[in-house]
Coordinates of C-alpha atoms and ligand atoms in Angstrom, one line a residue:
X847 CA -32.4 29.4 88.5
X848 CA -35.4 30.8 90.3
X849 CA -36.8 27.4 90.8
X850 CA -33.6 26.2 92.3
X851 CA -33.4 29.2 94.5
X852 CA -37.0 28.8 95.7
X853 CA -36.2 25.2 96.6
X854 CA -33.4 26.5 98.8
X855 CA -30.4 26.1 96.6
X856 CA -27.8 28.4 95.1
X857 CA -27.9 28.8 91.4
X858 CA -25.6 30.9 89.1
X859 CA -25.4 31.6 85.4
X860 CA -21.8 30.8 84.4
X861 CA -19.4 30.4 81.5
X862 CA -20.0 31.7 78.0
X863 CA -23.5 32.9 78.9
X864 CA -22.2 35.5 81.4
X865 CA -19.1 36.3 79.4
X866 CA -21.0 37.0 76.2
X867 CA -23.8 39.0 77.9
X868 CA -21.2 41.2 79.6
X869 CA -19.6 41.8 76.2
X870 CA -23.0 42.7 74.7
X871 CA -23.0 39.5 72.5
X872 CA -25.7 37.0 72.1
X873 CA -24.8 33.9 74.1
X874 CA -24.7 30.6 72.2
X875 CA -26.1 28.6 75.2
X876 CA -26.5 28.9 78.9
X877 CA -24.8 27.0 81.7
X878 CA -26.0 27.0 85.3
X879 CA -23.9 26.0 88.3
X880 CA -25.7 25.0 91.5
X881 CA -25.1 23.3 94.8
X882 CA -28.0 20.9 94.2
X883 CA -27.0 17.4 93.2
X884 CA -28.0 16.2 89.7
X885 CA -30.6 13.9 91.3
X886 CA -32.2 16.8 93.1
X887 CA -32.2 18.9 89.9
X888 CA -34.1 16.0 88.2
X889 CA -36.6 16.0 91.0
X890 CA -37.2 19.7 90.5
X891 CA -37.6 19.7 86.7
X892 CA -39.8 17.3 84.9
X893 CA -38.2 18.3 81.5
X894 CA -34.8 17.1 82.6
X895 CA -32.3 14.4 81.7
X896 CA -29.1 13.4 83.4
X897 CA -26.2 12.9 81.0
X898 CA -22.5 12.2 81.3
X899 CA -21.1 9.0 82.6
X900 CA -17.9 10.4 84.0
X901 CA -19.3 13.6 85.5
X902 CA -23.0 13.8 85.8
X903 CA -24.8 16.8 84.5
X904 CA -28.5 17.7 84.2
X905 CA -29.9 18.9 80.9
X906 CA -33.0 20.9 81.5
X907 CA -35.2 21.6 78.4
X908 CA -36.5 25.1 78.5
X909 CA -38.3 27.0 75.8
X910 CA -36.7 24.9 73.1
X911 CA -33.2 25.2 74.5
X912 CA -31.1 23.0 76.6
X913 CA -29.8 24.5 79.8
X914 CA -26.8 22.6 81.2
X915 CA -27.0 22.5 85.0
X916 CA -23.9 21.3 86.7
X917 CA -23.3 20.8 90.4
X918 CA -20.3 22.7 91.8
X919 CA -17.3 20.7 91.1
X920 CA -14.3 20.1 93.4
X921 CA -10.7 19.5 92.8
X922 CA -11.0 15.8 91.8
X923 CA -11.7 14.4 88.5
X924 CA -9.5 16.6 86.4
X925 CA -8.3 15.5 83.1
X926 CA -11.4 15.8 81.1
X927 CA -10.2 13.8 78.2
X928 CA -13.7 12.4 77.9
X929 CA -12.9 8.9 79.0
X930 CA -14.4 7.2 81.9
X931 CA -13.0 4.5 84.0
X932 CA -14.8 1.3 84.4
X933 CA -14.6 -1.2 87.2
X934 CA -16.4 -4.6 86.9
X935 CA -18.2 -3.2 83.9
X936 CA -19.6 -0.4 86.0
X937 CA -18.8 3.2 85.2
X938 CA -17.1 4.8 88.2
X939 CA -18.2 8.3 88.4
X940 CA -15.8 10.7 89.8
X941 CA -18.5 13.1 90.9
X942 CA -16.7 15.1 93.5
X943 CA -18.7 18.0 94.4
X944 CA -17.2 21.2 95.7
X945 CA -17.7 24.8 96.7
X946 CA -18.4 27.7 94.4
X947 CA -14.8 28.8 94.7
X948 CA -13.5 25.3 93.8
X949 CA -15.9 25.2 90.9
X950 CA -14.4 28.6 89.7
X951 CA -10.8 27.6 89.8
X952 CA -11.3 24.3 87.9
X953 CA -12.7 26.2 84.9
X954 CA -10.4 27.1 82.0
X955 CA -10.2 30.9 81.5
X956 CA -10.8 33.6 83.9
X957 CA -13.4 35.2 81.6
X958 CA -15.2 31.8 81.6
X959 CA -15.3 31.7 85.4
X960 CA -17.7 34.5 86.1
X961 CA -21.0 33.8 88.0
X962 CA -24.1 35.8 87.8
X963 CA -25.9 35.7 91.1
X964 CA -29.7 36.1 90.8
X965 CA -30.0 36.7 94.6
X966 CA -28.6 40.2 94.3
X967 CA -27.8 40.6 90.6
X968 CA -24.1 40.6 91.3
X969 CA -21.2 39.0 89.5
X970 CA -19.0 36.6 91.5
X971 CA -15.4 36.8 90.4
X972 CA -12.8 34.6 92.1
X973 CA -10.1 34.7 89.4
X974 CA -9.9 38.3 88.1
X975 CA -12.1 37.5 85.1
X976 CA -13.9 40.9 85.1
X977 CA -10.6 42.8 84.7
X978 CA -9.5 40.4 82.0
X979 CA -12.8 40.8 80.2
X980 CA -12.4 44.5 80.4
X981 CA -8.9 44.4 79.0
X982 CA -9.7 41.8 76.3
X983 CA -7.3 39.2 77.7
X984 CA -7.7 35.4 77.7
X985 CA -5.9 34.0 80.7
X986 CA -5.8 30.4 81.8
X987 CA -6.6 30.0 85.5
X988 CA -3.7 28.6 87.5
X989 CA -0.4 27.3 86.0
X990 CA -0.9 27.3 82.2
X991 CA 1.4 24.3 81.6
X992 CA -0.3 22.2 84.2
X993 CA -3.8 23.2 82.9
X994 CA -2.9 22.3 79.3
X995 CA -1.4 19.0 80.4
X996 CA -4.6 18.2 82.3
X997 CA -6.6 18.8 79.2
X998 CA -4.9 19.7 76.0
X999 CA -8.2 20.7 74.4
X1000 CA -7.8 23.9 76.4
X1001 CA -5.2 24.9 73.8
X1002 CA -7.8 24.7 71.1
X1003 CA -10.3 26.5 73.2
X1004 CA -7.7 29.3 73.7
X1005 CA -7.5 29.8 70.0
X1006 CA -11.2 29.5 69.5
X1007 CA -12.1 32.1 72.1
X1008 CA -9.3 34.4 71.0
X1009 CA -10.7 34.3 67.4
X1010 CA -14.3 34.6 68.5
X1011 CA -13.9 37.4 71.0
X1012 CA -10.9 39.2 69.4
X1013 CA -9.0 38.8 72.7
X1014 CA -5.3 38.4 73.0
X1015 CA -3.7 35.6 74.9
X1016 CA -2.0 36.5 78.2
X1017 CA 1.8 36.0 78.0
X1018 CA 2.2 32.8 79.9
X1019 CA -1.0 31.3 78.5
X1020 CA 0.4 31.9 75.0
X1021 CA 4.0 30.7 75.8
X1022 CA 2.8 27.4 77.2
X1023 CA 0.5 27.0 74.2
X1024 CA 3.4 27.2 71.8
X1025 CA 5.5 24.9 73.9
X1026 CA 3.0 22.1 74.4
X1027 CA 1.2 21.9 71.0
X1028 CA 2.3 18.3 70.5
X1029 CA 0.1 17.3 73.4
X1030 CA -2.8 17.6 71.0
X1031 CA -1.8 14.3 69.4
X1032 CA -2.9 12.6 72.6
X1033 CA -6.5 13.8 72.5
X1034 CA -9.0 11.2 71.5
X1035 CA -9.9 11.6 67.7
X1036 CA -13.6 11.7 68.4
X1037 CA -13.2 14.7 70.8
X1038 CA -11.0 16.5 68.2
X1039 CA -13.7 16.1 65.6
X1040 CA -16.3 17.8 67.9
X1041 CA -13.8 20.6 68.8
X1042 CA -13.0 21.2 65.1
X1043 CA -16.7 21.7 64.3
X1044 CA -16.8 24.3 67.1
X1045 CA -13.7 26.0 65.7
X1046 CA -14.7 26.1 62.1
X1047 CA -18.4 26.3 62.2
X1048 CA -18.7 29.0 64.8
X1049 CA -18.7 31.9 62.4
X1050 CA -15.1 32.8 62.8
X1051 CA -13.4 30.2 60.6
X1052 CA -11.0 32.6 58.9
X1053 CA -9.6 34.1 62.1
X1054 CA -9.5 30.6 63.8
X1055 CA -7.7 29.1 60.8
X1056 CA -5.1 31.9 60.8
X1057 CA -4.5 31.6 64.6
X1058 CA -4.3 27.8 64.3
X1059 CA -1.6 28.2 61.7
X1060 CA 0.2 30.8 63.7
X1061 CA 0.4 28.5 66.7
X1062 CA 1.2 25.5 64.6
X1063 CA -1.9 23.7 65.8
X1064 CA -3.0 23.3 62.2
X1065 CA 0.1 21.5 61.2
X1066 CA -0.3 19.1 64.1
X1067 CA -4.0 18.3 63.4
X1068 CA -3.9 18.5 59.6
X1069 CA -0.3 17.5 58.7
X1070 CA -1.1 16.5 55.1
X1071 CA -2.8 19.8 54.4
X1072 CA 0.0 21.8 56.1
X1073 CA 2.5 20.0 53.9
X1074 CA 0.5 20.6 50.8
X1075 CA 0.3 24.3 51.7
X1076 CA 4.0 24.5 51.9
X1077 CA 4.2 23.4 48.3
X1078 CA 2.6 26.6 47.4
X1079 CA 2.1 27.1 43.7
X1080 CA 1.3 30.7 42.6
X1081 CA -0.4 31.2 45.9
X1082 CA -3.2 28.9 45.0
X1083 CA -3.5 26.4 47.9
X1084 CA -3.8 28.9 50.7
X1085 CA -6.2 31.0 48.6
X1086 CA -8.5 28.1 48.2
X1087 CA -8.7 27.3 51.9
X1088 CA -9.2 30.9 52.8
X1089 CA -12.0 31.2 50.3
X1090 CA -13.5 28.1 51.8
X1091 CA -13.4 29.5 55.3
X1092 CA -14.7 32.9 54.2
X1093 CA -17.5 31.1 52.4
X1094 CA -18.3 29.1 55.6
X1095 CA -18.4 32.3 57.7
X1096 CA -20.6 34.1 55.2
X1097 CA -23.0 31.2 55.1
X1098 CA -23.2 31.1 58.9
X1099 CA -23.8 34.9 59.0
X1100 CA -26.6 34.4 56.5
X1101 CA -28.0 31.5 58.5
X1102 CA -27.5 29.1 55.6
X1103 CA -26.7 25.5 56.3
X1104 CA -23.0 24.4 56.5
X1105 CA -22.1 20.8 56.6
X1106 CA -19.1 19.1 58.2
X1107 CA -18.6 17.1 55.0
X1108 CA -18.1 20.2 52.9
X1109 CA -15.8 21.8 55.4
X1110 CA -13.6 18.7 55.7
X1111 CA -13.7 18.2 51.9
X1112 CA -12.2 21.7 51.6
X1113 CA -9.7 21.2 54.5
X1114 CA -8.3 18.1 52.8
X1115 CA -8.6 19.0 49.2
X1116 CA -5.1 20.2 48.6
X1117 CA -3.4 17.0 49.7
X1118 CA -6.0 15.0 47.8
X1119 CA -5.5 17.1 44.6
X1120 CA -1.7 16.9 44.8
X1121 CA -1.6 13.2 45.4
X1122 CA -4.1 12.6 42.7
X1123 CA -1.9 14.4 40.2
X1124 CA 1.0 12.3 41.2
X1125 CA -1.0 9.1 40.7
X1126 CA -2.3 10.4 37.4
X1127 CA 1.3 11.0 36.3
X1128 CA 2.0 7.3 37.1
X1129 CA -0.7 6.4 34.6
X1130 CA -3.9 6.1 36.7
X1131 CA -7.1 7.5 35.2
X1132 CA -8.1 10.8 36.5
X1133 CA -11.2 9.7 38.2
X1134 CA -9.5 6.7 39.8
X1135 CA -6.6 8.8 41.0
X1136 CA -9.0 11.1 42.8
X1137 CA -10.7 8.2 44.5
X1138 CA -7.4 6.5 45.5
X1139 CA -5.9 9.8 46.7
X1140 CA -9.1 10.6 48.6
X1141 CA -9.0 7.2 50.4
X1142 CA -5.4 7.5 51.3
X1143 CA -5.6 11.1 52.6
X1144 CA -8.7 10.2 54.6
X1145 CA -7.2 7.1 56.1
X1146 CA -4.2 9.1 57.5
X1147 CA -6.4 12.0 58.7
X1148 CA -8.7 9.7 60.6
X1149 CA -5.9 8.6 62.8
X1150 CA -5.8 12.1 64.2
X1151 CA -9.4 13.3 63.9
X1152 CA -12.2 10.7 63.5
X1153 CA -14.5 11.9 60.8
X1154 CA -17.7 9.9 60.9
X1155 CA -18.5 7.7 58.0
X1156 CA -21.6 9.5 56.8
X1157 CA -19.4 12.5 56.3
X1158 CA -16.5 10.8 54.6
X1159 CA -18.9 9.2 52.1
X1160 CA -20.1 12.7 51.1
X1161 CA -16.5 14.0 51.0
X1162 CA -15.6 11.3 48.5
X1163 CA -18.6 12.2 46.4
X1164 CA -17.7 15.9 46.4
X1165 CA -14.1 15.2 45.3
X1166 CA -15.0 12.7 42.6
X1167 CA -17.6 15.1 41.3
X1168 CA -14.8 17.7 40.6
X1169 CA -13.7 15.5 37.7
X1170 CA -17.3 14.5 36.7
X1171 CA -18.3 18.2 36.4
X1172 CA -15.8 18.6 33.6
X1173 CA -17.5 15.8 31.6
X1174 CA -20.7 17.2 30.4
X1175 CA -21.4 15.5 27.1
X1176 CA -24.3 13.3 26.3
X1177 CA -26.5 12.4 29.2
X1178 CA -23.7 13.1 31.7
X1179 CA -24.6 16.6 32.5
X1180 CA -28.1 15.5 33.4
X1181 CA -26.9 12.7 35.5
X1182 CA -24.6 14.9 37.6
X1183 CA -27.4 17.5 38.0
X1184 CA -29.7 15.0 39.6
X1185 CA -27.0 13.6 42.0
X1186 CA -27.8 14.3 45.6
X1187 CA -24.4 15.8 46.1
X1188 CA -24.7 18.1 43.1
X1189 CA -25.2 21.3 45.0
X1190 CA -22.2 20.8 47.3
X1191 CA -20.0 19.7 44.4
X1192 CA -21.0 22.7 42.4
X1193 CA -20.4 25.1 45.4
X1194 CA -17.0 23.4 45.8
X1195 CA -16.2 23.9 42.1
X1196 CA -17.1 27.6 42.4
X1197 CA -14.6 27.9 45.2
X1198 CA -11.9 26.3 43.1
X1199 CA -12.8 28.7 40.3
X1200 CA -12.7 31.6 42.6
X1201 CA -9.2 30.6 43.7
X1202 CA -8.0 30.3 40.1
X1203 CA -7.7 26.5 40.2
X1204 CA -10.2 25.9 37.4
X1205 CA -11.5 28.0 34.5
X1206 CA -14.2 30.3 35.7
X1207 CA -16.2 29.4 32.6
X1208 CA -16.8 25.9 33.9
X1209 CA -18.5 27.2 37.0
X1210 CA -20.4 29.8 35.0
X1211 CA -21.5 27.1 32.6
X1212 CA -23.0 25.0 35.4
X1213 CA -24.7 28.1 36.8
X1214 CA -26.3 28.8 33.5
X1215 CA -27.2 25.1 32.9
X1216 CA -29.1 24.9 36.2
X1217 CA -31.2 28.0 35.3
X1218 CA -31.8 27.0 31.7
X1219 CA -34.9 25.4 30.3
X1220 CA -34.8 22.2 28.3
X1221 CA -34.2 23.8 24.9
X1222 CA -31.5 26.1 26.2
X1223 CA -29.8 23.1 27.8
X1224 CA -29.8 21.2 24.6
X1225 CA -28.2 24.2 22.9
X1226 CA -25.6 24.5 25.6
X1227 CA -24.7 20.8 25.2
X1228 CA -24.6 21.1 21.4
X1229 CA -22.3 24.1 21.6
X1230 CA -20.0 22.2 23.9
X1231 CA -19.8 19.3 21.4
X1232 CA -19.0 21.8 18.7
X1233 CA -16.1 23.5 20.6
X1234 CA -14.9 20.1 22.1
X1235 CA -14.3 21.8 25.3
X1236 CA -16.0 19.3 27.5
X1237 CA -12.9 18.5 29.4
X1238 CA -11.6 22.0 29.9
X1239 CA -11.6 21.6 33.6
X1240 CA -8.2 21.9 35.2
X1241 CA -6.0 24.8 34.6
X1242 CA -2.8 23.4 36.0
X1243 CA -2.9 20.1 34.3
X1244 CA -0.1 19.2 32.1
X1245 CA -1.3 19.5 28.5
X1246 CA -2.1 16.2 26.8
X1247 CA -1.4 15.3 23.3
X1248 CA -5.1 15.2 22.5
X1249 CA -5.4 18.8 23.5
X1250 CA -2.2 20.2 22.2
X1251 CA -4.0 21.5 19.2
X1252 CA -6.2 24.0 20.9
X1253 CA -5.0 27.1 22.6
X1254 CA -4.5 26.7 26.3
X1255 CA -4.7 29.9 28.3
X1256 CA -2.0 29.0 30.9
X1257 CA 0.6 27.4 28.7
X1258 CA 2.6 30.0 26.8
Ligands
ATP1487 P1 -19.4 28.8 74.0 O1 -20.5 28.0 74.5 O2 -19.7 30.2 73.6 O3 -18.5 28.1 73.0 P2 -18.4 28.5 76.7 O4 -17.4 29.3 77.5 O5 -19.8 28.5 77.3 O6 -18.4 29.0 75.2 P3 -18.7 25.7 76.9 O7 -17.9 24.6 76.1 O8 -20.1 25.8 76.7 O9 -17.9 27.0 76.6 O10 -18.3 25.4 78.4 C1 -19.0 26.1 79.5 C2 -18.1 26.4 80.6 O11 -17.5 25.2 81.1 C3 -16.8 27.2 80.1 O12 -17.1 28.6 80.1 C4 -15.8 26.9 81.2 O13 -16.1 27.6 82.4 C5 -16.1 25.4 81.5 N1 -15.3 24.5 80.6 C6 -15.6 24.0 79.4 N2 -14.7 23.2 79.0 C7 -13.7 23.2 79.9 C8 -12.4 22.6 79.9 N3 -11.9 21.8 78.9 N4 -11.6 22.9 81.0 C9 -12.1 23.7 82.0 N5 -13.3 24.3 82.0 C10 -14.1 24.1 80.9
MG1488 MG1 -21.5 27.5 76.5

């Protein structure tokens, strides 16, 4: 900002950086708004790249971080659905620059349209953002219906910020959100994938999930899961998802890695599990029914949210492993243990056990098996063979003839 200023330009810190600093929170990233064109920004910064086909932005690399530097934007080029127009194979950029005030009113929420001015250390506020920030209110700038129509992703951003900041939605901002939810189906699936990661991997997955369900966004974006949740059995499905979200939030708080594959495997587990059981009842083997159910659920989900292939491959492995983890005899246990997806599959199993979906003993067995030495492992496997409990995985499975002889804790 000082370099831009010294070169004779205006430069302001804007967006989440200002908002979070004013709230005493640590900003996730920094955005800068300036009246210098992207080309001028590039001339001023060696460590700079221009990105964006539709609207050009400069990314300046600074102390290991990327600062997004955007030129004040005018009224044109609204829509923001991430698609660019092409003419004769050339991308037509709708770079329409504007004034600071125009730049402010095209932003989404008033609390996101505050500018920090390094010239005099003041905050520039054209939209009443400071007052809203003070009152904990999330208010869309302008006419909410029009702004959601321009870019329906703003409906997701409303929920994400409400969950993250603990703010409440202003009345009209909220009413329009409830009314126009279906517009989300028109958002390109790739953009929805990116937004979902921000929503669920931002450290507030539980609150976000609950708000999304409250505003029926969840049902629109994950219709299969929503339907499976309605078929609630002893409170299990919703418990599992909440545990998965809590687990995600905890891992993020502890700075442990979280993967999109694990998150999506959890989000879609209920419909997969229910469909697999139906297929099994029709005579399919258990492992095959999990695979077929997984494929079908993924195919439907990907029409709404495009999950990249590298993640769906891992999701399938995590799901299939839920059956394999119950088969521990012979060399099987060793084979599963050395599988690259073992850790994720085991974590997934623990979540299911925590939600009462499988016997806790199964998860505990794997915990012990991992920590055991070779001789202890042999003993554990021998014991299993003795008690013939190698397939004591699912609690809610219909009892089979083969197992009818041994006592089952959930069948009276
Ligand atoms: P965070 O980075 O903490 O998620 P943020 O507010 O910085 O929150 P970004 O996605 O980084 O959000 O966007 C930076 C700023 O750009 C926002 O504060 C807002 O002013 C503007 N902005 C982003 N997306 C939109 C949108 N869809 N419509 C209008 N303005 C937007
Ligand atoms: Mg930001």
